[in-house]
C-alpha atoms as one frame of an Amber mdcrd trajectory, in Angstrom:
protein
-118.368-102.922-191.543-120.853-104.212-189.445-122.754-107.069-190.994-125.586
-109.451-189.800-124.730-113.079-189.935-127.140-115.139-191.882-127.263-118.360
-193.712-126.909-116.377-196.985-123.511-114.983-195.921-122.021-118.475-194.971
-118.903-119.660-194.700-118.524-121.016-198.150-119.955-117.816-199.923-117.259
-115.638-198.166-114.591-118.170-198.998-115.607-117.998-202.616-115.290-113.959
-202.339-112.050-114.582-200.923-112.858-112.734-197.556-111.834-114.367-193.976
-114.137-116.363-192.428-116.025-114.810-189.479-116.719-116.390-186.167-120.263
-117.046-185.201-121.098-115.530-182.178-124.713-116.811-181.026-126.333-114.391
-183.945-124.839-110.996-182.650-123.288-108.594-185.304-119.732-109.323-185.847
-116.951-106.851-186.595-115.001-107.796-189.427-111.253-107.345-188.618-109.955
-104.201-190.305-106.640-104.460-192.093-105.752-100.904-190.641-102.117 -99.319
-190.850-100.057-100.705-188.190 -98.943 -97.728-185.696 -95.486 -99.826-185.448
 -93.900 -98.116-188.072 -95.162 -94.573-186.883 -93.840 -95.789-183.194 -90.471
 -96.504-184.873 -90.158 -93.142-186.560 -90.997 -91.345-183.725 -88.578 -93.333
-181.432 -85.761 -92.731-183.956 -86.478 -88.732-184.082 -85.978 -88.738-180.149
 -83.107 -90.850-180.224 -81.371 -88.954-182.987 -78.371 -87.343-181.808 -79.300
 -84.134-183.500 -82.534 -84.306-181.657 -81.222 -85.231-178.255 -78.174 -82.256
-178.636 -81.190 -80.044-179.232 -83.018 -81.256-176.164 -79.914 -80.771-174.179
 -79.080 -77.291-175.724 -83.069 -76.330-174.568 -82.185 -77.762-171.043 -79.147
 -76.085-170.674 -80.541 -72.462-171.728 -83.144 -72.780-169.797 -80.946 -73.907
-166.599 -78.345 -70.885-167.355 -81.464 -68.540-167.330 -82.631 -69.802-164.276
 -78.933 -69.687-162.721 -79.145 -65.811-162.504 -82.571 -65.356-161.960 -85.046
 -66.169-159.016 -84.191 -66.979-155.221 -81.225 -68.636-154.151 -81.944 -72.260
-153.872 -83.491 -71.936-157.184 -80.174 -70.829-158.354 -78.683 -73.878-156.792
 -80.889 -76.035-158.332 -79.717 -74.512-161.921 -76.413 -75.119-160.918 -77.014
 -79.103-160.235 -79.217 -79.258-163.325 -75.918 -77.893-165.593 -73.885 -80.279
-163.676 -76.246 -82.944-164.716 -76.318 -82.320-168.210 -72.608 -82.725-168.589
 -71.330 -85.592-170.805 -69.328 -86.887-167.910 -72.331 -86.850-165.128 -73.110
 -90.484-165.257 -70.791 -91.140-162.719 -72.364 -88.698-160.402 -76.074 -89.117
-161.156 -77.066 -91.945-158.757 -75.695 -93.367-155.487 -72.906 -96.063-155.593
 -73.994 -99.188-155.722 -72.490-100.777-152.712 -73.682-103.925-153.438 -71.629
-104.046-156.420 -68.393-101.838-154.885 -68.217-103.471-151.207 -65.281-101.395
-150.352 -66.821 -98.054-151.180 -68.092 -97.396-147.733 -64.321 -98.222-146.377
 -62.837 -95.726-148.129 -66.079 -92.799-148.338 -67.284 -92.127-145.050 -70.406
 -90.218-146.069 -71.411 -90.720-150.301 -73.522 -88.027-151.974 -74.935 -88.058
-155.386 -77.066 -85.879-157.880 -80.092 -87.702-157.427 -79.643 -87.071-153.485
 -78.971 -83.639-153.611 -82.003 -82.694-155.883 -84.200 -84.716-153.326 -83.049
 -82.597-150.801 -83.027 -79.443-152.368 -86.746 -80.315-153.427 -87.814 -81.288
-149.889 -86.241 -77.853-148.692 -83.639 -79.634-146.386 -81.085 -76.872-147.298
 -83.900 -74.342-146.187 -81.826 -71.109-147.686 -78.541 -72.494-146.851 -76.463
 -72.428-150.112 -73.557 -73.203-148.457 -74.804 -76.533-147.240 -75.829 -77.512
-150.878 -72.632 -76.546-151.951 -70.810 -78.667-149.549 -72.768 -81.826-150.596
 -71.916 -81.105-154.344 -68.362 -80.451-153.448 -68.746 -84.082-151.717 -69.812
 -85.777-154.575 -66.482 -84.876-156.476 -64.098 -85.275-153.501 -65.873 -88.844
-152.798 -65.160 -89.749-156.377 -61.337 -88.562-156.318 -60.984 -90.136-153.101
 -62.322 -93.342-154.241 -60.823 -93.318-157.928 -57.762 -92.144-156.598 -55.396
 -92.476-159.842 -55.224 -89.209-161.717 -55.808 -91.278-164.753 -58.936 -92.792
-163.899 -61.746 -91.482-166.218 -64.191 -90.666-162.737 -60.869 -89.118-161.342
 -60.849 -86.852-164.323 -64.431 -86.154-164.568 -64.853 -85.427-161.089 -62.134
 -82.795-160.943 -63.516 -81.070-164.102 -67.014 -81.155-162.608 -65.364 -79.440
-159.361 -64.254 -76.615-161.345 -67.291 -76.113-163.307 -69.420 -75.927-160.111
 -67.351 -73.512-158.456 -67.772 -71.219-161.663 -71.627 -71.927-161.488 -71.826
 -71.339-157.840 -70.092 -68.131-158.347 -72.275 -66.825-161.227 -75.563 -68.127
-159.041 -74.228 -65.977-156.210 -74.118 -62.966-158.399 -71.020 -60.936-158.544
 -69.052 -63.567-159.826 -67.154 -64.629-156.607 -68.483 -67.989-154.683 -68.506
 -67.496-150.985 -65.331 -69.296-149.458 -66.096 -72.537-148.463 -65.394 -73.484
-144.881 -61.982 -74.653-144.008 -61.208 -78.470-144.023 -61.619 -79.651-140.725
């Protein structure tokens, strides 16, 4: 409630009533602080709902369902984008989402001539750099996985395993995106 400061409601009468002291502000009306319920508890509950493994699985499932639908509808490059989205939803996709930080991996560019990652591909796709060339898109996606296998050469390395599995899945997705279940043959390695 708002109240006007006056001599009748001085500090002594407020203290006697068990109310907090008000600050005098040159005779202006002063709002008494409210003891409103803190939104902290509500924010924590919302965060926990969002971070709940079940809620996360539901969001991933919805995204997968939408991407699966887009994989077989729309234009050629939209289907490519759906394939990339599905690859990005894989549990092991974190290896390939961002460019390799060459500051942390100084010998990476000695081994890999042309780095590639999902974010770069998504940017090129969104920017129209591939035009209608689905094979150029596919070449870049394959490059992500072949670079990972090349750098992490041990077949037991988790990134190598993820890259080989991701490449297999990409070939299946790309085939589905191109219709009859068969993908166009990639150009022979040079």
